[in-house]
PDB file of C-alpha atoms and ligand atoms in Angstrom:
ATOM      1  CA  MET A   1     -62.525  16.416  12.961  1.00 51.00           C
ATOM      2  CA  ILE A   2     -64.872  17.464  10.167  1.00 50.00           C
ATOM      3  CA  LEU A   3     -64.112  18.375   6.564  1.00 51.00           C
ATOM      4  CA  ALA A   4     -66.814  20.241   4.727  1.00 43.00           C
ATOM      5  CA  ASN A   5     -65.456  19.555   1.252  1.00 53.00           C
ATOM      6  CA  LYS A   6     -62.651  17.927  -0.600  1.00 78.00           C
ATOM      7  CA  ILE A   7     -60.065  20.612  -0.076  1.00 87.00           C
ATOM      8  CA  ASN A   8     -56.849  21.235  -1.930  1.00 94.00           C
ATOM      9  CA  LEU A   9     -54.632  23.805  -0.307  1.00 96.00           C
ATOM     10  CA  VAL A  10     -51.298  25.358  -1.206  1.00 97.00           C
ATOM     11  CA  LEU A  11     -49.034  26.821   1.488  1.00 98.00           C
ATOM     12  CA  LEU A  12     -46.890  29.594   0.068  1.00 97.00           C
ATOM     13  CA  GLY A  13     -44.163  31.579   1.757  1.00 96.00           C
ATOM     14  CA  PRO A  14     -40.407  31.757   2.265  1.00 97.00           C
ATOM     15  CA  PRO A  15     -38.341  29.025   3.888  1.00 96.00           C
ATOM     16  CA  GLY A  16     -38.794  29.478   7.645  1.00 96.00           C
ATOM     17  CA  ALA A  17     -42.360  30.772   7.330  1.00 97.00           C
ATOM     18  CA  GLY A  18     -43.678  27.865   9.385  1.00 95.00           C
ATOM     19  CA  LYS A  19     -45.498  26.115   6.532  1.00 96.00           C
ATOM     20  CA  GLY A  20     -44.380  22.652   7.632  1.00 94.00           C
ATOM     21  CA  THR A  21     -45.392  23.270  11.243  1.00 94.00           C
ATOM     22  CA  GLN A  22     -48.841  24.491  10.213  1.00 96.00           C
ATOM     23  CA  ALA A  23     -49.260  21.602   7.776  1.00 95.00           C
ATOM     24  CA  VAL A  24     -48.712  19.138  10.629  1.00 93.00           C
ATOM     25  CA  LEU A  25     -51.253  20.979  12.825  1.00 94.00           C
ATOM     26  CA  LEU A  26     -53.790  21.211   9.983  1.00 93.00           C
ATOM     27  CA  LYS A  27     -53.392  17.548   9.186  1.00 91.00           C
ATOM     28  CA  LYS A  28     -54.034  16.682  12.817  1.00 91.00           C
ATOM     29  CA  ALA A  29     -57.103  18.915  13.060  1.00 90.00           C
ATOM     30  CA  TYR A  30     -58.727  18.279   9.692  1.00 89.00           C
ATOM     31  CA  GLY A  31     -57.224  15.076   8.324  1.00 86.00           C
ATOM     32  CA  PHE A  32     -55.629  16.519   5.206  1.00 87.00           C
ATOM     33  CA  LEU A  33     -52.954  14.544   3.440  1.00 92.00           C
ATOM     34  CA  HIS A  34     -49.741  16.544   3.850  1.00 94.00           C
ATOM     35  CA  ILE A  35     -47.486  16.542   0.800  1.00 96.00           C
ATOM     36  CA  SER A  36     -44.135  18.209   1.440  1.00 96.00           C
ATOM     37  CA  THR A  37     -41.875  18.232  -1.595  1.00 97.00           C
ATOM     38  CA  GLY A  38     -38.832  18.898   0.612  1.00 95.00           C
ATOM     39  CA  ASP A  39     -39.641  15.767   2.658  1.00 94.00           C
ATOM     40  CA  MET A  40     -40.280  13.726  -0.495  1.00 96.00           C
ATOM     41  CA  LEU A  41     -36.952  14.778  -1.969  1.00 96.00           C
ATOM     42  CA  ARG A  42     -35.031  14.108   1.264  1.00 94.00           C
ATOM     43  CA  GLU A  43     -36.643  10.658   1.372  1.00 93.00           C
ATOM     44  CA  ALA A  44     -35.665  10.034  -2.270  1.00 95.00           C
ATOM     45  CA  ILE A  45     -32.059  10.986  -1.434  1.00 95.00           C
ATOM     46  CA  LYS A  46     -32.057   8.606   1.538  1.00 93.00           C
ATOM     47  CA  GLU A  47     -33.395   5.800  -0.637  1.00 96.00           C
ATOM     48  CA  GLY A  48     -30.902   6.566  -3.402  1.00 96.00           C
ATOM     49  CA  THR A  49     -33.543   6.773  -6.156  1.00 96.00           C
ATOM     50  CA  SER A  50     -32.718   8.410  -9.486  1.00 95.00           C
ATOM     51  CA  ALA A  51     -34.839  11.444  -8.525  1.00 94.00           C
ATOM     52  CA  GLY A  52     -32.933  11.665  -5.238  1.00 96.00           C
ATOM     53  CA  LYS A  53     -29.582  11.492  -6.990  1.00 97.00           C
ATOM     54  CA  ALA A  54     -30.654  14.202  -9.445  1.00 97.00           C
ATOM     55  CA  ALA A  55     -31.978  16.449  -6.642  1.00 97.00           C
ATOM     56  CA  GLN A  56     -29.158  16.196  -4.115  1.00 96.00           C
ATOM     57  CA  GLY A  57     -26.721  18.744  -5.559  1.00 96.00           C
ATOM     58  CA  TYR A  58     -29.405  21.415  -5.937  1.00 97.00           C
ATOM     59  CA  MET A  59     -30.700  20.916  -2.417  1.00 97.00           C
ATOM     60  CA  THR A  60     -27.275  21.110  -0.813  1.00 95.00           C
ATOM     61  CA  LYS A  61     -26.749  24.510  -2.436  1.00 95.00           C
ATOM     62  CA  GLY A  62     -30.259  25.747  -1.630  1.00 95.00           C
ATOM     63  CA  GLU A  63     -31.163  25.894  -5.322  1.00 97.00           C
ATOM     64  CA  LEU A  64     -34.459  24.668  -6.731  1.00 97.00           C
ATOM     65  CA  VAL A  65     -34.607  21.140  -8.079  1.00 98.00           C
ATOM     66  CA  PRO A  66     -35.681  21.137 -11.765  1.00 98.00           C
ATOM     67  CA  ASP A  67     -39.432  21.508 -12.263  1.00 97.00           C
ATOM     68  CA  GLU A  68     -39.936  18.176 -14.090  1.00 97.00           C
ATOM     69  CA  ILE A  69     -38.451  16.128 -11.235  1.00 96.00           C
ATOM     70  CA  VAL A  70     -40.554  17.752  -8.530  1.00 97.00           C
ATOM     71  CA  THR A  71     -43.740  17.894 -10.581  1.00 97.00           C
ATOM     72  CA  ARG A  72     -43.505  14.211 -11.485  1.00 95.00           C
ATOM     73  CA  ALA A  73     -43.160  13.306  -7.812  1.00 95.00           C
ATOM     74  CA  VAL A  74     -46.036  15.526  -6.649  1.00 95.00           C
ATOM     75  CA  ILE A  75     -48.504  14.579  -9.359  1.00 94.00           C
ATOM     76  CA  GLY A  76     -47.689  10.893  -8.810  1.00 92.00           C
ATOM     77  CA  ARG A  77     -48.428  11.316  -5.103  1.00 94.00           C
ATOM     78  CA  MET A  78     -51.623  13.281  -5.726  1.00 92.00           C
ATOM     79  CA  ASN A  79     -52.990  10.527  -7.934  1.00 89.00           C
ATOM     80  CA  LYS A  80     -52.919   7.974  -5.121  1.00 91.00           C
ATOM     81  CA  PRO A  81     -56.293   7.130  -3.540  1.00 89.00           C
ATOM     82  CA  ASP A  82     -55.484   8.715  -0.162  1.00 88.00           C
ATOM     83  CA  ALA A  83     -55.089  12.107  -1.857  1.00 88.00           C
ATOM     84  CA  GLU A  84     -58.612  12.128  -3.268  1.00 83.00           C
ATOM     85  CA  SER A  85     -60.190  13.705  -0.219  1.00 80.00           C
ATOM     86  CA  GLY A  86     -57.866  16.686  -0.271  1.00 85.00           C
ATOM     87  CA  VAL A  87     -54.263  17.661   0.220  1.00 93.00           C
ATOM     88  CA  ILE A  88     -52.045  20.321   1.699  1.00 95.00           C
ATOM     89  CA  LEU A  89     -49.198  21.118  -0.644  1.00 97.00           C
ATOM     90  CA  ASP A  90     -46.251  22.377   1.372  1.00 97.00           C
ATOM     91  CA  GLY A  91     -43.327  23.651  -0.703  1.00 97.00           C
ATOM     92  CA  TYR A  92     -45.012  23.124  -4.068  1.00 98.00           C
ATOM     93  CA  PRO A  93     -45.444  24.935  -6.394  1.00 98.00           C
ATOM     94  CA  ARG A  94     -42.310  27.070  -6.172  1.00 97.00           C
ATOM     95  CA  THR A  95     -42.187  28.360  -9.749  1.00 97.00           C
ATOM     96  CA  ARG A  96     -44.749  29.571 -12.256  1.00 96.00           C
ATOM     97  CA  VAL A  97     -44.113  26.494 -14.421  1.00 96.00           C
ATOM     98  CA  GLN A  98     -44.932  24.274 -11.433  1.00 97.00           C
ATOM     99  CA  ALA A  99     -48.086  26.295 -10.691  1.00 97.00           C
ATOM    100  CA  GLU A 100     -49.248  25.856 -14.280  1.00 96.00           C
ATOM    101  CA  SER A 101     -48.481  22.131 -14.218  1.00 96.00           C
ATOM    102  CA  LEU A 102     -50.463  21.792 -11.006  1.00 96.00           C
ATOM    103  CA  ASP A 103     -53.426  23.664 -12.472  1.00 95.00           C
ATOM    104  CA  SER A 104     -53.576  21.507 -15.558  1.00 94.00           C
ATOM    105  CA  SER A 105     -53.131  18.279 -13.627  1.00 93.00           C
ATOM    106  CA  LEU A 106     -55.928  19.176 -11.191  1.00 92.00           C
ATOM    107  CA  LYS A 107     -58.164  20.262 -14.069  1.00 92.00           C
ATOM    108  CA  SER A 108     -57.684  16.975 -15.895  1.00 92.00           C
ATOM    109  CA  GLU A 109     -58.890  15.197 -12.744  1.00 88.00           C
ATOM    110  CA  ASN A 110     -61.863  17.566 -12.316  1.00 88.00           C
ATOM    111  CA  ARG A 111     -60.277  18.959  -9.193  1.00 89.00           C
ATOM    112  CA  SER A 112     -59.200  22.467  -8.284  1.00 91.00           C
ATOM    113  CA  LEU A 113     -57.411  24.465  -5.626  1.00 94.00           C
ATOM    114  CA  ASN A 114     -59.621  25.871  -2.887  1.00 93.00           C
ATOM    115  CA  MET A 115     -57.171  28.245  -1.288  1.00 96.00           C
ATOM    116  CA  VAL A 116     -53.569  29.412  -1.341  1.00 97.00           C
ATOM    117  CA  LEU A 117     -52.395  30.463   2.094  1.00 97.00           C
ATOM    118  CA  TYR A 118     -49.610  32.985   1.836  1.00 97.00           C
ATOM    119  CA  PHE A 119     -47.464  33.185   4.980  1.00 97.00           C
ATOM    120  CA  ARG A 120     -46.173  36.753   4.952  1.00 97.00           C
ATOM    121  CA  THR A 121     -43.000  36.491   7.011  1.00 97.00           C
ATOM    122  CA  SER A 122     -40.169  38.865   7.866  1.00 96.00           C
ATOM    123  CA  GLU A 123     -36.641  37.830   6.938  1.00 95.00           C
ATOM    124  CA  LYS A 124     -35.531  38.211  10.549  1.00 95.00           C
ATOM    125  CA  VAL A 125     -38.097  35.687  11.796  1.00 96.00           C
ATOM    126  CA  ALA A 126     -37.420  33.270   8.910  1.00 96.00           C
ATOM    127  CA  ILE A 127     -33.671  33.262   9.640  1.00 95.00           C
ATOM    128  CA  GLN A 128     -34.233  32.836  13.391  1.00 95.00           C
ATOM    129  CA  ARG A 129     -36.493  29.828  12.729  1.00 95.00           C
ATOM    130  CA  LEU A 130     -34.215  28.150  10.196  1.00 96.00           C
ATOM    131  CA  SER A 131     -31.045  28.589  12.206  1.00 94.00           C
ATOM    132  CA  GLY A 132     -32.636  27.123  15.356  1.00 95.00           C
ATOM    133  CA  ARG A 133     -34.436  24.246  13.633  1.00 96.00           C
ATOM    134  CA  ARG A 134     -33.507  20.737  14.718  1.00 96.00           C
ATOM    135  CA  LEU A 135     -34.762  17.450  13.394  1.00 94.00           C
ATOM    136  CA  CYS A 136     -34.994  13.856  14.555  1.00 95.00           C
ATOM    137  CA  PRO A 137     -33.134  11.715  11.996  1.00 92.00           C
ATOM    138  CA  LYS A 138     -35.308   8.731  12.917  1.00 92.00           C
ATOM    139  CA  CYS A 139     -38.940   9.918  13.060  1.00 91.00           C
ATOM    140  CA  GLY A 140     -38.531  13.260  11.268  1.00 88.00           C
ATOM    141  CA  LYS A 141     -40.115  15.338  14.049  1.00 90.00           C
ATOM    142  CA  ASN A 142     -39.129  18.985  13.923  1.00 91.00           C
ATOM    143  CA  TYR A 143     -37.976  21.018  16.909  1.00 94.00           C
ATOM    144  CA  HIS A 144     -36.619  24.495  17.477  1.00 94.00           C
ATOM    145  CA  VAL A 145     -33.984  25.282  20.097  1.00 95.00           C
ATOM    146  CA  THR A 146     -36.088  28.074  21.622  1.00 94.00           C
ATOM    147  CA  ASN A 147     -39.546  28.112  19.953  1.00 92.00           C
ATOM    148  CA  MET A 148     -40.256  24.367  20.183  1.00 93.00           C
ATOM    149  CA  PRO A 149     -37.538  22.732  22.302  1.00 96.00           C
ATOM    150  CA  SER A 150     -37.329  19.019  23.023  1.00 97.00           C
ATOM    151  CA  LYS A 151     -37.772  17.982  26.671  1.00 97.00           C
ATOM    152  CA  ILE A 152     -34.099  17.020  26.920  1.00 97.00           C
ATOM    153  CA  GLU A 153     -31.842  19.364  24.985  1.00 96.00           C
ATOM    154  CA  GLY A 154     -30.728  17.865  21.684  1.00 96.00           C
ATOM    155  CA  VAL A 155     -32.672  14.601  22.104  1.00 97.00           C
ATOM    156  CA  CYS A 156     -35.903  13.528  20.360  1.00 98.00           C
ATOM    157  CA  ASP A 157     -38.861  13.259  22.792  1.00 97.00           C
ATOM    158  CA  ILE A 158     -40.206  10.258  20.893  1.00 96.00           C
ATOM    159  CA  CYS A 159     -37.155   8.264  19.780  1.00 96.00           C
ATOM    160  CA  GLY A 160     -34.504   9.333  22.299  1.00 96.00           C
ATOM    161  CA  VAL A 161     -31.914   9.787  19.530  1.00 96.00           C
ATOM    162  CA  SER A 162     -29.736  12.883  19.027  1.00 97.00           C
ATOM    163  CA  LEU A 163     -31.287  15.667  17.003  1.00 97.00           C
ATOM    164  CA  ILE A 164     -29.527  16.964  13.908  1.00 96.00           C
ATOM    165  CA  GLN A 165     -29.527  20.185  11.924  1.00 96.00           C
ATOM    166  CA  ARG A 166     -30.644  20.013   8.303  1.00 93.00           C
ATOM    167  CA  GLU A 167     -27.672  20.365   5.978  1.00 91.00           C
ATOM    168  CA  ASP A 168     -29.345  23.251   4.112  1.00 95.00           C
ATOM    169  CA  ASP A 169     -30.095  25.155   7.349  1.00 95.00           C
ATOM    170  CA  ASN A 170     -26.488  26.417   7.567  1.00 93.00           C
ATOM    171  CA  PRO A 171     -26.222  30.248   7.331  1.00 92.00           C
ATOM    172  CA  GLU A 172     -24.771  30.376   3.772  1.00 93.00           C
ATOM    173  CA  THR A 173     -27.394  28.054   2.288  1.00 95.00           C
ATOM    174  CA  VAL A 174     -30.213  29.749   4.198  1.00 95.00           C
ATOM    175  CA  LYS A 175     -29.169  33.047   2.641  1.00 94.00           C
ATOM    176  CA  ASN A 176     -29.289  31.486  -0.814  1.00 96.00           C
ATOM    177  CA  ARG A 177     -32.658  29.812  -0.197  1.00 96.00           C
ATOM    178  CA  LEU A 178     -34.146  33.196   0.708  1.00 96.00           C
ATOM    179  CA  VAL A 179     -32.658  34.763  -2.435  1.00 96.00           C
ATOM    180  CA  VAL A 180     -34.042  31.902  -4.546  1.00 96.00           C
ATOM    181  CA  TYR A 181     -37.459  32.424  -2.943  1.00 96.00           C
ATOM    182  CA  GLU A 182     -37.449  36.143  -3.827  1.00 95.00           C
ATOM    183  CA  ASP A 183     -36.278  35.357  -7.315  1.00 95.00           C
ATOM    184  CA  ARG A 184     -38.407  32.363  -8.298  1.00 93.00           C
ATOM    185  CA  THR A 185     -41.302  31.872  -5.902  1.00 94.00           C
ATOM    186  CA  LYS A 186     -42.503  35.307  -4.838  1.00 91.00           C
ATOM    187  CA  ASP A 187     -43.974  35.836  -8.268  1.00 91.00           C
ATOM    188  CA  LEU A 188     -46.564  33.176  -7.428  1.00 96.00           C
ATOM    189  CA  ILE A 189     -48.248  35.555  -4.983  1.00 95.00           C
ATOM    190  CA  ASP A 190     -49.257  37.588  -8.021  1.00 94.00           C
ATOM    191  CA  TYR A 191     -50.243  34.498  -9.968  1.00 95.00           C
ATOM    192  CA  TYR A 192     -52.627  33.291  -7.264  1.00 96.00           C
ATOM    193  CA  GLU A 193     -53.905  36.766  -6.413  1.00 94.00           C
ATOM    194  CA  LYS A 194     -55.219  36.982  -9.968  1.00 94.00           C
ATOM    195  CA  SER A 195     -57.165  33.767  -9.506  1.00 92.00           C
ATOM    196  CA  ALA A 196     -58.659  35.125  -6.242  1.00 93.00           C
ATOM    197  CA  LEU A 197     -57.390  32.113  -4.312  1.00 95.00           C
ATOM    198  CA  LEU A 198     -54.808  33.924  -2.215  1.00 97.00           C
ATOM    199  CA  ARG A 199     -55.370  34.514   1.495  1.00 97.00           C
ATOM    200  CA  GLU A 200     -52.638  36.171   3.520  1.00 96.00           C
ATOM    201  CA  VAL A 201     -51.727  35.163   7.064  1.00 97.00           C
ATOM    202  CA  ASN A 202     -49.061  36.554   9.367  1.00 97.00           C
ATOM    203  CA  GLY A 203     -46.155  34.090   9.308  1.00 97.00           C
ATOM    204  CA  ASP A 204     -44.388  35.980  12.120  1.00 97.00           C
ATOM    205  CA  LEU A 205     -46.941  34.796  14.666  1.00 97.00           C
ATOM    206  CA  SER A 206     -46.267  31.855  16.970  1.00 95.00           C
ATOM    207  CA  ALA A 207     -47.383  28.444  15.694  1.00 94.00           C
ATOM    208  CA  GLU A 208     -50.398  28.412  18.047  1.00 95.00           C
ATOM    209  CA  GLU A 209     -51.547  31.942  17.173  1.00 97.00           C
ATOM    210  CA  LEU A 210     -51.168  31.310  13.476  1.00 97.00           C
ATOM    211  CA  PHE A 211     -53.076  28.041  13.641  1.00 97.00           C
ATOM    212  CA  GLU A 212     -55.964  29.807  15.418  1.00 97.00           C
ATOM    213  CA  GLY A 213     -56.008  32.413  12.659  1.00 97.00           C
ATOM    214  CA  ILE A 214     -56.064  29.799   9.919  1.00 96.00           C
ATOM    215  CA  ALA A 215     -58.825  27.789  11.613  1.00 95.00           C
ATOM    216  CA  THR A 216     -60.940  30.960  11.868  1.00 95.00           C
ATOM    217  CA  LEU A 217     -60.268  31.738   8.224  1.00 95.00           C
ATOM    218  CA  PHE A 218     -61.313  28.223   7.156  1.00 93.00           C
ATOM    219  CA  LYS A 219     -64.597  28.583   9.015  1.00 91.00           C
ATOM    220  CA  ARG A 220     -65.240  32.049   7.638  1.00 92.00           C
ATOM    221  CA  GLU A 221     -64.647  30.806   4.102  1.00 91.00           C
ATOM    222  CA  GLY A 222     -66.812  27.728   4.621  1.00 87.00           C
ATOM    223  CA  LEU A 223     -63.956  25.296   4.060  1.00 86.00           C
ATOM    224  CA  VAL A 224     -64.692  23.450   7.285  1.00 82.00           C
ATOM    225  CA  ASP A 225     -67.848  22.900   9.230  1.00 74.00           C
ATOM    226  CA  ASP A 226     -68.477  25.739  11.653  1.00 64.00           C
ATOM    227  CA  ASN A 227     -69.269  23.196  14.376  1.00 60.00           C
ATOM    228  CA  SER A 228     -66.012  21.316  13.956  1.00 50.00           C
ATOM    229  CA  ASP A 229     -64.226  20.819  17.256  1.00 49.00           C
ATOM    230  CA  GLU A 230     -60.655  21.471  16.175  1.00 44.00           C
TER     231      GLU A 230
HETATM  232  P1  AMP B   1     -38.076  22.610   1.948  1.00 59.64           P
HETATM  233  O1  AMP B   1     -38.023  21.422   2.822  1.00 59.64           O
HETATM  234  O2  AMP B   1     -39.461  22.930   1.436  1.00 59.64           O
HETATM  235  O3  AMP B   1     -37.386  23.817   2.540  1.00 59.64           O
HETATM  236  O4  AMP B   1     -37.235  22.235   0.628  1.00 59.64           O
HETATM  237  C1  AMP B   1     -35.868  21.902   0.717  1.00 59.64           C
HETATM  238  C2  AMP B   1     -35.243  21.953  -0.658  1.00 59.64           C
HETATM  239  O5  AMP B   1     -35.887  21.000  -1.520  1.00 59.64           O
HETATM  240  C3  AMP B   1     -35.373  23.280  -1.398  1.00 59.64           C
HETATM  241  O6  AMP B   1     -34.357  24.198  -1.016  1.00 59.64           O
HETATM  242  C4  AMP B   1     -35.195  22.818  -2.842  1.00 59.64           C
HETATM  243  O7  AMP B   1     -33.846  22.524  -3.137  1.00 59.64           O
HETATM  244  C5  AMP B   1     -35.957  21.495  -2.849  1.00 59.64           C
HETATM  245  N1  AMP B   1     -37.383  21.691  -3.192  1.00 59.64           N
HETATM  246  C6  AMP B   1     -38.456  21.468  -2.375  1.00 59.64           C
HETATM  247  N2  AMP B   1     -39.593  21.736  -3.017  1.00 59.64           N
HETATM  248  C7  AMP B   1     -39.246  22.129  -4.261  1.00 59.64           C
HETATM  249  C8  AMP B   1     -39.976  22.566  -5.398  1.00 59.64           C
HETATM  250  N3  AMP B   1     -41.310  22.654  -5.377  1.00 59.64           N
HETATM  251  N4  AMP B   1     -39.284  22.901  -6.514  1.00 59.64           N
HETATM  252  C9  AMP B   1     -37.943  22.808  -6.554  1.00 59.64           C
HETATM  253  N5  AMP B   1     -37.186  22.433  -5.522  1.00 59.64           N
HETATM  254  C10 AMP B   1     -37.826  22.091  -4.368  1.00 59.64           C
END
């Protein structure tokens, strides 16, 4: 595993684009720190923190949590020592205000974004992925009933406990999350295109195919050593 530089990446795309899956694969191959705002917020809800309590109602409805809450959590996490060598931001930013906050925070630390990977994904594929997604309540591992099934149906390969469906993966909330994405997040494609950071990948591909494509892109752009053995 070789990292050429300190790399800060943003993964952009609708819910169900496979950002989380790719983040896990990228972390494994290149050692990035993976920061998922959805995971951070779900953890905060579990722990009953004030941020968790404030976020819960929005998340249940598939609405965005207010910018200040999410930004505070992300910037706090990015300022920890293990984030210095580079991060993958998965699910952040989701609004222009968040993107601007991220820019100014990185700038004040003499850091910058290296790339924004936009997962262009059809609605049909996104809905199929979200509706079939299953999760281990103990270790957090993600599965999919057909694309990434567990060895025993409905049971985590690692922990042996019953898999659950995320509360916001129900059809009504999924519909709203996709509407919210179109309404609030899609505009960021434009924002990052202007800064020449945006690179588009095909989010409809399988996880393996997409990972191959991203690894090739990283090499082409000099983000990772061409001799790396990922
Ligand atoms: P995710 O796991 O990325 O699908 O996020 C699940 C939910 O967490 C979203 O539907 C939002 O309610 C909330 N959330 C995650 N990231 C953000 C963000 N950057 N801004 C606002 N809300 C967020």
